[in-house]
Coordinates of C-alpha atoms in Angstrom, one line a residue:
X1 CA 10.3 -22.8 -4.8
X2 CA 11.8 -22.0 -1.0
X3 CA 9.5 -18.7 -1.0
X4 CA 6.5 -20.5 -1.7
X5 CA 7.0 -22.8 0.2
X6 CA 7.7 -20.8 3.1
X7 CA 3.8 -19.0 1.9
X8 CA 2.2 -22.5 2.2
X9 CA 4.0 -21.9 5.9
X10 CA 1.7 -18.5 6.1
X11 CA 4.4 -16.4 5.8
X12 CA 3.1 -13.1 4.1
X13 CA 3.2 -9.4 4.2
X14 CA 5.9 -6.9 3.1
X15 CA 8.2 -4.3 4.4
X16 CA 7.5 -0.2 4.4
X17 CA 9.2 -0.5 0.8
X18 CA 6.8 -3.6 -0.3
X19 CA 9.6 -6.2 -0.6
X20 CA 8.4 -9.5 0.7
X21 CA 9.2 -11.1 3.7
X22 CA 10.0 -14.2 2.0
X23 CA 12.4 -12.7 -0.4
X24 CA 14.3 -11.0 2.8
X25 CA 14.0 -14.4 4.5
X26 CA 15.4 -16.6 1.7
X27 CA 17.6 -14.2 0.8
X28 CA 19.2 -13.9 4.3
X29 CA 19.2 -17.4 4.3
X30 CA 20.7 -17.9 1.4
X31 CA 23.3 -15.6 2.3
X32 CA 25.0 -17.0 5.3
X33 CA 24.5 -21.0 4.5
X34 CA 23.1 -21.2 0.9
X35 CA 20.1 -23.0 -0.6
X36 CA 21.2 -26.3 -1.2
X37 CA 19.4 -27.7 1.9
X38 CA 16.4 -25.8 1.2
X39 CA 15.0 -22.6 3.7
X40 CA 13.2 -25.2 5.5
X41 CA 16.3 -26.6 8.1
X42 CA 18.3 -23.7 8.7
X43 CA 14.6 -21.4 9.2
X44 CA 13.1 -23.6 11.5
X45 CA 16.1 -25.0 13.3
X46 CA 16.6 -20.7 13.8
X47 CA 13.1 -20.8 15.5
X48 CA 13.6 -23.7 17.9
X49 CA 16.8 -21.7 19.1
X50 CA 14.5 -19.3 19.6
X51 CA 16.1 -16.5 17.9
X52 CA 12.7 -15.4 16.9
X53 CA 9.1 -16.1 18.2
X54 CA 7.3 -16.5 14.9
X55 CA 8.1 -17.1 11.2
X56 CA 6.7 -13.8 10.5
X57 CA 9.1 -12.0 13.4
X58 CA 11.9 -14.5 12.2
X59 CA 11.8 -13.0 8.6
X60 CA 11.6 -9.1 9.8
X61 CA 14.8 -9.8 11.9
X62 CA 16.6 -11.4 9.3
X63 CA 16.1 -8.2 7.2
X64 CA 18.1 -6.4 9.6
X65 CA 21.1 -8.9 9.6
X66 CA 20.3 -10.2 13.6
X67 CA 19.5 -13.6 12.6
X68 CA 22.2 -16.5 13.0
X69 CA 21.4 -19.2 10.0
X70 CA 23.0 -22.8 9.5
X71 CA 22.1 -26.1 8.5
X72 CA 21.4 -28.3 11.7
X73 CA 22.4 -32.1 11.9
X74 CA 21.2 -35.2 13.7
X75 CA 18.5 -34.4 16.0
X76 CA 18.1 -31.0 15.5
X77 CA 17.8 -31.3 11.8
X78 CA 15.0 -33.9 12.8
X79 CA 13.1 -31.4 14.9
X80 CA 13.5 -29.0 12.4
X81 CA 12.5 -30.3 9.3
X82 CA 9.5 -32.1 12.0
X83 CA 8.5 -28.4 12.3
X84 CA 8.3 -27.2 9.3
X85 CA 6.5 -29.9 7.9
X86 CA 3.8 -29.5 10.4
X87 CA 3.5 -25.5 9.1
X88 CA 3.6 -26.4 5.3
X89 CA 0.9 -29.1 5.9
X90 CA -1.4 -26.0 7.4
X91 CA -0.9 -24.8 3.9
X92 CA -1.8 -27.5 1.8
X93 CA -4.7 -28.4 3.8
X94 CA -6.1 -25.0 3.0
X95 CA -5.6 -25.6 -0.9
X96 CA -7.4 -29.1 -0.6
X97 CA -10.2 -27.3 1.9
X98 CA -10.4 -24.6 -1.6
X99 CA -10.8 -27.2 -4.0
X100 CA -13.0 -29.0 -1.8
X101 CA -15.1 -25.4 -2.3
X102 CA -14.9 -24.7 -5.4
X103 CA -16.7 -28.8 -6.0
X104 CA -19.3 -27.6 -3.8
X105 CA -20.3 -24.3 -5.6
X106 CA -20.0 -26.2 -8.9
X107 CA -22.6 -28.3 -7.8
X108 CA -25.1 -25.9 -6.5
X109 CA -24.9 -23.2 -9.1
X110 CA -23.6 -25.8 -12.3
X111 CA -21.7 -25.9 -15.2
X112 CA -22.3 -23.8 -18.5
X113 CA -24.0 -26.0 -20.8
X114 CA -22.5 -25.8 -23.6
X115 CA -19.0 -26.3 -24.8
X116 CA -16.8 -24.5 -25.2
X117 CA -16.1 -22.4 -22.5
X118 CA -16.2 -18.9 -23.2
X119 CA -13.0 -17.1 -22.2
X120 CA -12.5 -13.9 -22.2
X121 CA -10.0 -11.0 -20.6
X122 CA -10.3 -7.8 -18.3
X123 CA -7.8 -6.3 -17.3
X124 CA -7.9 -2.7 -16.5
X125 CA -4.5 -2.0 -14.4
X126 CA -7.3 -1.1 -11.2
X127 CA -8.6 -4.3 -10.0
X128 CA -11.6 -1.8 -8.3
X129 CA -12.3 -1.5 -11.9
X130 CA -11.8 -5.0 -13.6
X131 CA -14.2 -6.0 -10.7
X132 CA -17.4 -4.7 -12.4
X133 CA -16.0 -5.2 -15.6
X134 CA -15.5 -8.8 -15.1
X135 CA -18.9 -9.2 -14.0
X136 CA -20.5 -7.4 -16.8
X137 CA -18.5 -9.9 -19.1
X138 CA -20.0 -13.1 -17.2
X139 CA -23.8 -11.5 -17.8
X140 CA -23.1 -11.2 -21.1
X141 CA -22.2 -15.1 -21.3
X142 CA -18.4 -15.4 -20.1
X143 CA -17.8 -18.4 -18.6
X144 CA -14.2 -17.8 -17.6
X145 CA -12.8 -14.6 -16.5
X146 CA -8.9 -13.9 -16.9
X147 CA -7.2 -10.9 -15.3
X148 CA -4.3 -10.4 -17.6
X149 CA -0.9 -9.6 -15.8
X150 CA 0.4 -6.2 -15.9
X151 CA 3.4 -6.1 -18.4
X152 CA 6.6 -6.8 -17.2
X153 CA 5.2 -8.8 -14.1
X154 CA 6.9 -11.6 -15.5
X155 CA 10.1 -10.4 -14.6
X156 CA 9.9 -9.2 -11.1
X157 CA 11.8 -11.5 -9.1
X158 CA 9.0 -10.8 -6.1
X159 CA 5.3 -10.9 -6.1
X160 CA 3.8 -7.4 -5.5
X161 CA 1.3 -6.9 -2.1
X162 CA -2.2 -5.8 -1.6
X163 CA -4.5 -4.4 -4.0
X164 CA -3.1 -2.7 -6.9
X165 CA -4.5 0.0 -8.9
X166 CA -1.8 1.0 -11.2
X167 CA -1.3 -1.1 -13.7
X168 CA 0.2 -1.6 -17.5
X169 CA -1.5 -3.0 -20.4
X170 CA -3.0 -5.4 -17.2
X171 CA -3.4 -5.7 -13.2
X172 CA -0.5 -6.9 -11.0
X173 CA -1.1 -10.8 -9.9
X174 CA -1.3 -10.5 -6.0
X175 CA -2.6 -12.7 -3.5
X176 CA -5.4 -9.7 -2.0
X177 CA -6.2 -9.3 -6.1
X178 CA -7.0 -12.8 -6.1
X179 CA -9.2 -12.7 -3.4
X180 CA -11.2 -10.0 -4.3
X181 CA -12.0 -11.1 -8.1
X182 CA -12.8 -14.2 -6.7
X183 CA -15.0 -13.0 -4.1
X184 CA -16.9 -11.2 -6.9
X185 CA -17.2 -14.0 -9.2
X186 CA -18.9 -15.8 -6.7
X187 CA -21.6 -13.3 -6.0
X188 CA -22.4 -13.2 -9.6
X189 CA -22.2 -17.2 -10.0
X190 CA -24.3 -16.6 -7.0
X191 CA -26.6 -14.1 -9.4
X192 CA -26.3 -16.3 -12.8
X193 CA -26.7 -19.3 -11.7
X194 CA -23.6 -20.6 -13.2
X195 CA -20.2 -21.2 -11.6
X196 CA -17.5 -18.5 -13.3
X197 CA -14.2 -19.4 -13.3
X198 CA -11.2 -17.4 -12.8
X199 CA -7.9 -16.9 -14.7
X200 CA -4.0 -15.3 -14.1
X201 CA -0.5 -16.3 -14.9
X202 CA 1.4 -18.6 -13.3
X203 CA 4.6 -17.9 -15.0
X204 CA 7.8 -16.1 -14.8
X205 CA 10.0 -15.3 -12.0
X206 CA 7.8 -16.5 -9.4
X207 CA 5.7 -18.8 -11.0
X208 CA 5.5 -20.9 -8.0
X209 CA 4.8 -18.7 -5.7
X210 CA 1.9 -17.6 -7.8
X211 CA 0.6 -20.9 -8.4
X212 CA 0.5 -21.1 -4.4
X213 CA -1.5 -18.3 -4.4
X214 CA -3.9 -19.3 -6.7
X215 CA -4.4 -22.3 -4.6
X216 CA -5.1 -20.5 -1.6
X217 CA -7.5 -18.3 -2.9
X218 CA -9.4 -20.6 -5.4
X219 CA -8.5 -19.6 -8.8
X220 CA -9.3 -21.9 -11.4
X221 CA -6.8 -21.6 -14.0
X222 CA -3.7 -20.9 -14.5
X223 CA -1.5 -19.5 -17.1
X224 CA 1.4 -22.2 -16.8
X225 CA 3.5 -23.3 -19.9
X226 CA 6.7 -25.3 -19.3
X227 CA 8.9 -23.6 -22.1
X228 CA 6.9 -19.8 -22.6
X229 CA 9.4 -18.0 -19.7
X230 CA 12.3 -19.9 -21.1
X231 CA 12.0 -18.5 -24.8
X232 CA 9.5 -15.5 -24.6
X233 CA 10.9 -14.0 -21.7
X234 CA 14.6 -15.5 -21.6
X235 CA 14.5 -16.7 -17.8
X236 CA 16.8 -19.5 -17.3
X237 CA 15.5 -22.7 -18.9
X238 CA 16.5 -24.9 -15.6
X239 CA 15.0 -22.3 -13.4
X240 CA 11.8 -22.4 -15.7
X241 CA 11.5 -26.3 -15.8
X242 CA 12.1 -26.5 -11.7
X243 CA 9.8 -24.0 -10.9
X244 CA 6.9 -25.4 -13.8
X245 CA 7.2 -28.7 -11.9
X246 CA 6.5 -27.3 -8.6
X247 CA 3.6 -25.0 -9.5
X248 CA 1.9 -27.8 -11.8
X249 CA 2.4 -30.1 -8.5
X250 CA 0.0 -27.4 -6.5
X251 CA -2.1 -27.2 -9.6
X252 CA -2.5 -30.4 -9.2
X253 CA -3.4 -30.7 -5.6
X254 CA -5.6 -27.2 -6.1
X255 CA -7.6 -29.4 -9.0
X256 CA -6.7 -25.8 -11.1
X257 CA -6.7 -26.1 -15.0
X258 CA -3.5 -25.2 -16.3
X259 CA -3.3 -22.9 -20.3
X260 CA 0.2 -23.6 -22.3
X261 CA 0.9 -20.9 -24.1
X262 CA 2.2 -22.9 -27.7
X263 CA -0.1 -19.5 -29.5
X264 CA 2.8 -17.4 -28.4
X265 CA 5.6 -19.6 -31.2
X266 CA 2.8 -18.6 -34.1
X267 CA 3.6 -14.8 -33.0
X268 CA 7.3 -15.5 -33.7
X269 CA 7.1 -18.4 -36.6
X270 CA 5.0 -19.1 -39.6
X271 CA 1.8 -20.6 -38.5
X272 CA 2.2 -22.5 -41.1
X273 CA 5.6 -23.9 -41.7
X274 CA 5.9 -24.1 -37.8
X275 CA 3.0 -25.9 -37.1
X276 CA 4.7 -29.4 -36.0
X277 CA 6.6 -27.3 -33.2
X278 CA 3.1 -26.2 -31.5
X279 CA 2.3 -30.2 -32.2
X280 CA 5.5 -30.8 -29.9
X281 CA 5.3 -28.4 -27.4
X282 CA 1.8 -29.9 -26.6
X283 CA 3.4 -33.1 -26.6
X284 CA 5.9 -32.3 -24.1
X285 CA 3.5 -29.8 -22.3
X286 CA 1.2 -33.0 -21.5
X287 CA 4.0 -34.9 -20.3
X288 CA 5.5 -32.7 -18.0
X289 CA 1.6 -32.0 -16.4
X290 CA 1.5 -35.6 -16.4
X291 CA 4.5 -36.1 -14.4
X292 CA 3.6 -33.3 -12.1
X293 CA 0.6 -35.1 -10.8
X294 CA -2.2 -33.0 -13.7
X295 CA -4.7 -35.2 -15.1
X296 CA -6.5 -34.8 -18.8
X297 CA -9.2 -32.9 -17.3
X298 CA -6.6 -30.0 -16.1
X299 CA -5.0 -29.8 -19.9
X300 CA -6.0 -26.6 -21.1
X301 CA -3.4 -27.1 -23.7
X302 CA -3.4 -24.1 -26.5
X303 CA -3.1 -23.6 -29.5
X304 CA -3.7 -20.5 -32.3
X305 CA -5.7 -19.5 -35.3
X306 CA -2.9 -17.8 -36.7
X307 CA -2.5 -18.1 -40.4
X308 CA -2.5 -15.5 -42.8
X309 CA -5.6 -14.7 -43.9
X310 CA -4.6 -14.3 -47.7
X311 CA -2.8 -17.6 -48.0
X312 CA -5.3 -20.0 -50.1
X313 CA -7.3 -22.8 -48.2
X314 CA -6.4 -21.2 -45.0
X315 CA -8.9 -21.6 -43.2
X316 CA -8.8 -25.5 -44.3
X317 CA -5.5 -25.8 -43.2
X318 CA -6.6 -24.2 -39.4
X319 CA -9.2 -26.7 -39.1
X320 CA -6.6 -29.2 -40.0
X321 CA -4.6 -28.4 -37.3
X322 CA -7.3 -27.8 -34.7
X323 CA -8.7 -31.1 -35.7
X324 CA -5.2 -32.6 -35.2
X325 CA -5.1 -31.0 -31.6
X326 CA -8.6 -32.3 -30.7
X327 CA -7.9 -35.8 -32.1
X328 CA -4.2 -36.1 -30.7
X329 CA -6.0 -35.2 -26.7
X330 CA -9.6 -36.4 -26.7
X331 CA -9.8 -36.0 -23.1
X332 CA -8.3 -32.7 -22.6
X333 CA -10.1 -29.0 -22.6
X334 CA -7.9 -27.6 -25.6
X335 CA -7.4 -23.7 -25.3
X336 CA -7.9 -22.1 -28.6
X337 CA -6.5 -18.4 -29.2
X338 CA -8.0 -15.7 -31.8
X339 CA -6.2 -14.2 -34.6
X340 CA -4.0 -12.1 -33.2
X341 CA -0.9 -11.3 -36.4
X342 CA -2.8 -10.6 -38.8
X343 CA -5.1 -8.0 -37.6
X344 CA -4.5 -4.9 -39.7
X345 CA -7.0 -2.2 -37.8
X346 CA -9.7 -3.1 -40.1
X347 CA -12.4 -3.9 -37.8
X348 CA -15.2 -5.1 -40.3
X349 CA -12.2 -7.7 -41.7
X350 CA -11.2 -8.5 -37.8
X351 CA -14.9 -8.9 -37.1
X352 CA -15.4 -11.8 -40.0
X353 CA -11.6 -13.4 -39.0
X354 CA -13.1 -13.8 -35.3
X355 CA -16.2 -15.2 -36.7
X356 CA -14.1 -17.9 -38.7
X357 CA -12.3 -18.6 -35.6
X358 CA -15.4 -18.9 -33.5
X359 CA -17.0 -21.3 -36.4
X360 CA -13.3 -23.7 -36.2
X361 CA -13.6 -23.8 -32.7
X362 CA -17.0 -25.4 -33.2
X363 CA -16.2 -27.5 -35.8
X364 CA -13.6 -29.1 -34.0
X365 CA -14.9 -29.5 -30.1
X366 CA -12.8 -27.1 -28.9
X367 CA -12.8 -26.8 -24.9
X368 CA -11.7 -23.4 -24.0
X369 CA -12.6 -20.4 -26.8
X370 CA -10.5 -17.3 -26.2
X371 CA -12.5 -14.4 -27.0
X372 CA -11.4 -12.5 -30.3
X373 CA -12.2 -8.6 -30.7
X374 CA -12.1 -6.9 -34.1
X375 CA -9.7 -4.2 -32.8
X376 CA -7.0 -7.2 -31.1
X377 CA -3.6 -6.4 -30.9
X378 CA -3.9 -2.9 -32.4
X379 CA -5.4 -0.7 -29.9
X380 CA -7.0 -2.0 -26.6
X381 CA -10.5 -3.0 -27.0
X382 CA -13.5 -0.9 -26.0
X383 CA -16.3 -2.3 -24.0
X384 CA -18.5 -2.1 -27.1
X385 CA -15.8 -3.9 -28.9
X386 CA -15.8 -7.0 -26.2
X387 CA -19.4 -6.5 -26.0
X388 CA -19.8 -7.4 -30.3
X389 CA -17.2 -9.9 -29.8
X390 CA -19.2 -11.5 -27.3
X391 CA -22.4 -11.6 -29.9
X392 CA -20.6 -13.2 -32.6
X393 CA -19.6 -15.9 -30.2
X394 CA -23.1 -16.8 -28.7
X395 CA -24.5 -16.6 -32.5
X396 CA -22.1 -18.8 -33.8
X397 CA -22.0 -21.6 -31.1
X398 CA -26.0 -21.4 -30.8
X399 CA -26.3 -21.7 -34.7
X400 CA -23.2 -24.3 -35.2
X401 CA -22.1 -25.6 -31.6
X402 CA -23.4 -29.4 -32.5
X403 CA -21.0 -29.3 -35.8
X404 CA -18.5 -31.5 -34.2
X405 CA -21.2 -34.2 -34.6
X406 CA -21.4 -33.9 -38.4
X407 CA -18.0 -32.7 -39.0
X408 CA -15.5 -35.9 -40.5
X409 CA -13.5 -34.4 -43.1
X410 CA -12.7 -37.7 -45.5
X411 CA -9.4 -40.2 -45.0
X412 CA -7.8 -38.8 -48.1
X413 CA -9.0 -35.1 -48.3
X414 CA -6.8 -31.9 -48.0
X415 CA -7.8 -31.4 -43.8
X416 CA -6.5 -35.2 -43.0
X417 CA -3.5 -35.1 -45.1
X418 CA -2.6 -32.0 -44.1
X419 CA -2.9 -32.8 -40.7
X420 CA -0.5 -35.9 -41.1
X421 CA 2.1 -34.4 -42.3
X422 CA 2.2 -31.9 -39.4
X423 CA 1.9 -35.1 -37.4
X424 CA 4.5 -36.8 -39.0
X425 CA 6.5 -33.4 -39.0
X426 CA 6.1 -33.3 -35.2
X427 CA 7.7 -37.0 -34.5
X428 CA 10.3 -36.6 -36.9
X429 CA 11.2 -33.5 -34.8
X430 CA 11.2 -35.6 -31.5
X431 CA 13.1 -38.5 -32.7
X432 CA 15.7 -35.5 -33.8
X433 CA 15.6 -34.0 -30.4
X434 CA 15.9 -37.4 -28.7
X435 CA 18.6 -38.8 -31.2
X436 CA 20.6 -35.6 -30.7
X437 CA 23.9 -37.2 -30.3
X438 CA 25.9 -34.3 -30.9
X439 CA 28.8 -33.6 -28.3
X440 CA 27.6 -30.1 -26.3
X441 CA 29.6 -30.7 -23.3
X442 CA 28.2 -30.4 -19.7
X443 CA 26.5 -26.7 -20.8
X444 CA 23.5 -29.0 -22.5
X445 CA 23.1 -32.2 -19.9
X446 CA 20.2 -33.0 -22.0
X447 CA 18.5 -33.1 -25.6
X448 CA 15.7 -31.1 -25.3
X449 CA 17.9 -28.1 -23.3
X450 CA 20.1 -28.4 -26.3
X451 CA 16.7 -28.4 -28.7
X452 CA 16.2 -24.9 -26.9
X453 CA 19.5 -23.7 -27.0
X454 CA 19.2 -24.4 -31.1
X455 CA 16.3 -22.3 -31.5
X456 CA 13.7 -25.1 -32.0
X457 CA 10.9 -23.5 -30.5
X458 CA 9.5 -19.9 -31.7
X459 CA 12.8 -19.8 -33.1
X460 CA 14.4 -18.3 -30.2
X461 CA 17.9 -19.6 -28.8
X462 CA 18.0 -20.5 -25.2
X463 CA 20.8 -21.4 -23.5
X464 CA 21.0 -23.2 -20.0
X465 CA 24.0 -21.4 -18.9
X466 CA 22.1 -18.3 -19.4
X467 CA 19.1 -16.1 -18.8
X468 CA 17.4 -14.1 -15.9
X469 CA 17.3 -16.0 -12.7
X470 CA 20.2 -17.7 -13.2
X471 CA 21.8 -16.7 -10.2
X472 CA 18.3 -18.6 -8.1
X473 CA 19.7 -21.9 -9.3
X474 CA 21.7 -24.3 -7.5
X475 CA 22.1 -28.0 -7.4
X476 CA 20.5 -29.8 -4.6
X477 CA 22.5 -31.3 -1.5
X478 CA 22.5 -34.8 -0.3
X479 CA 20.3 -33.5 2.7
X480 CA 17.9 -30.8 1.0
X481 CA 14.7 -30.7 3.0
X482 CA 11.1 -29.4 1.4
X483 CA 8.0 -30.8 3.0
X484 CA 6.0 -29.2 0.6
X485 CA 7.5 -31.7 -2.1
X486 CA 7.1 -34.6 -0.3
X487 CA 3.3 -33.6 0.9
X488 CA 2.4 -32.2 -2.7
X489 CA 3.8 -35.8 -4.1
X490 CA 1.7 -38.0 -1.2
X491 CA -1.6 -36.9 -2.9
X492 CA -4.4 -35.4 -1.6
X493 CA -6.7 -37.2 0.9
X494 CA -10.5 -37.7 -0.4
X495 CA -9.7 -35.8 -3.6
X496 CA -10.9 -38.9 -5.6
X497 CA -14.8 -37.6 -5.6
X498 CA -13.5 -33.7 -6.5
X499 CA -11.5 -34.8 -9.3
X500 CA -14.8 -37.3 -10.7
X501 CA -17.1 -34.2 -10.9
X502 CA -14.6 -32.0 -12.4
X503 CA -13.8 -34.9 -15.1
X504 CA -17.5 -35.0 -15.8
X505 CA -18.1 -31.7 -16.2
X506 CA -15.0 -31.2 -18.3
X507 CA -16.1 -34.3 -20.5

């Protein structure tokens, strides 16, 4: 949270060894008076003594150890907190002059015209080559592009600078990567006629930082689950729910679409006999968006077509629970994943699964359609594979996109009783979680940390007291100063028309 918001600031760049300047700033900081005032007192208070010119100069001297931190009072802490203020504002008014953009273009090049949104993946490691790749994908009828992360980005407690073209199983989320897919995608919204929109990930170690990013440079999605880092890649579960609060408040102010990521507990659990828990997670997915200042429109909350194959009626019981998802948030653009765990290397089997998935997607007015190839999660796809995958799409939703209309499986029928008892399943769950009485002692402060801690979710066991990151929390002072809170909760200024269209276009 303190190194994003000293980016919203315009502090960028890196060192000869490509360490940010805002990790040597809040880490010198942190260092000699501590975080629980926040970056923004002792940093600016350190430029009004004039131990450095500019916030940029300030955080190259501090790497060198010939910067003098503390925590002012009275006046000074006035001046300073006055100061940096005035520098995060600069930051935020560039996110709302973005979204104010992206509106614009929307308007003169359109929406696709059908729903859902197509959504599909590049992601090459070599952003020089995603770029045409991604491009390619929107003429053959994508209408969202997402550059998959390079594995393991998750965990890097810094985010990488500058174009990168050495990537693993995905390209490196950086601010000049951003930029540049972006910049593409508009010339060939330009070209189509269409706006394309543009994915990453804004989770992990630096999910805020990366949402701030993604608001600077007009990306339209984001990646952003509150629980995925917590139990798929075992960061701290406080660190996780701080940081998703602050990034979904700059997706909020950026008018950004957020994913959740409930697909990943079906990898983990049975699709089946887990289902209530992705019914949950959504549930407390839309909360937390809610409280974070996201509206319906920005819900892109997922979900999977993840049951086995061979298990009778299972295809009845996916539509059940897509149905239940579409039903349970009318007004939100659901995300729905491809079969992913049951793809055995036959491609003419993967091929017809896809097709399925493609035809429940229809069915049930799914918003956001995550492309499916025959060769997923065996080998990484050709271009002919995500170039079939693409046709199966476009036939299905051209000969059964309107399905939605005719589709109302009866009262008493197998697809509405199923999809109670997941229902029921799901608040019998949350009246456990909030009814947990249980004495945990001050290690689970709360219900649903203790929930995580049991293994509730994807059946992984989370602890507060434990996980990566750990050692970046810290409880809050009396006098902790972040203007980029307090401007990020204020609301935007004029944003009432920008969030109107988007609604509409969403609806």
């Amino acid at each position: 949270m303190e190194r994003a918001t000293l980016r919203l600031a315009g502090l960028s760049g890196a060192d000869h060894e490509k360490v940010p300047w805002v990790n040597h700033l809040v880490t010198a900081v942190r260092g000699q008076v501590g975080l629980e005032h926040g970056v923004v007192l002792p940093v600016w208070d350190a430029l009004r003594r004039g131990e450095a010119e500019t916030l940029g100069m300030l955080a190259q001297k501090s790497a060198s150890g010939s910067i003098r931190f503390e925590v002012p009072e009275g006046r000074a802490a006035t001046t300073a907190a006055r100061a940096g203020r005035t520098a995060v504002a600069r930051g935020i008014r560039t996110i709302d002059r973005q979204r104010a953009v992206r509106d614009r273009l929307i308007r003169r090049h359109g929406d696709p015209r059908q729903r859902p949104w197509i959504y599909l993946i590049v992601a090459t490691g070599d952003i020089m080559e995603d770029i045409p790749q991604a491009q390619a994908a929107a003429r053959e009828g994508a209408d969202i592009i997402a550059v998959i992360r390079s594995t393991g980005q998750s965990l890097l407690d810094y985010v990488p600078e500058g174009a990168t073209r050495e990537g693993f199983a995905g390209t490196y989320a950086t601010q000049e990567n951003f930029r540049l897919m972006r910049a593409a995608l508009d010339e060939t919204s330009r070209e189509l006629g269409r706006y394309i929109r543009l994915t990453n990930y804004a989770s992990g170690l630096c999910m805020p930082e990366i949402a701030t990013l993604a608001g600077l440079e007009r990306l339209d999605m984001m990646l952003n689950d509150s629980m995925y880092g917590i139990l798929f890649r075992d960061i701290n579960p406080i660190r996780t729910f701080v940081d998703q609060r602050f990034s979904r408040q700059i997706h909020a102010r950026a008018g950004i679409i957020i994913n959740t990521g409930e697909d990943n507990y079906l990898t983990t659990a049975d699709a089946v006999e887990a289902a209530h828990t992705v019914t949950v997670s959504q549930l407390l997915n839309e909360y937390f968006a809610k409280e974070a200042g996201l509206e319906d429109w920005q819900l892109g909350l997922g979900h999977a077509f993840e049951i086995n194959p061979d298990l009778p009626d299972s295809f009845r019981l996916e539509l059940a629970h897509a149905l239940l998802a579409r039903q349970l948030f009318p007004d939100a653009p659901l995300k729905w994943m491809p079969p992913t765990k049951h793809m055995t290397g036959d491609v003419f089997r993967g091929y017809l699964l896809d097709g399925f998935f493609n035809l429940a997607g229809a069915m049930t007015g799914q918003g956001i359609l995550l492309v499916g190839m025959m060769t997923e999660a065996v080998v990484t796809p050709f271009l002919s594979d995500r170039d079939l995958a693409l046709q199966n799409v476009r036939y299905v939703l051209s000969a059964a996109g309107g399905l939605t209309e005719d589709f109302h499986p009866p009262r008493d029928g197998f697809i509405q009783t199923r999809a109670r008892a997941v229902l029921d399943d799901a608040v019998r769950l949350l009246e456990t979680i909030a009814d947990d009485t249980r004495g945990r002692g001050s290690a689970y402060p709360q219900p649903l940390l203790a929930a995580i801690a049991d293994g509730t979710f994807g059946l992984m066991r989370r602890p507060p007291t434990a996980g990566k990151g750990l050692e970046g929390v810290c409880r809050k002072a009396p006098g902790y100063v972040n203007p980029a809170i307090d401007l990020l909760e204020s609301g935007p200024a004029g944003v009432t028309s920008s969030r109107t269209t988007q609604g509409r276009s969403a609806r």
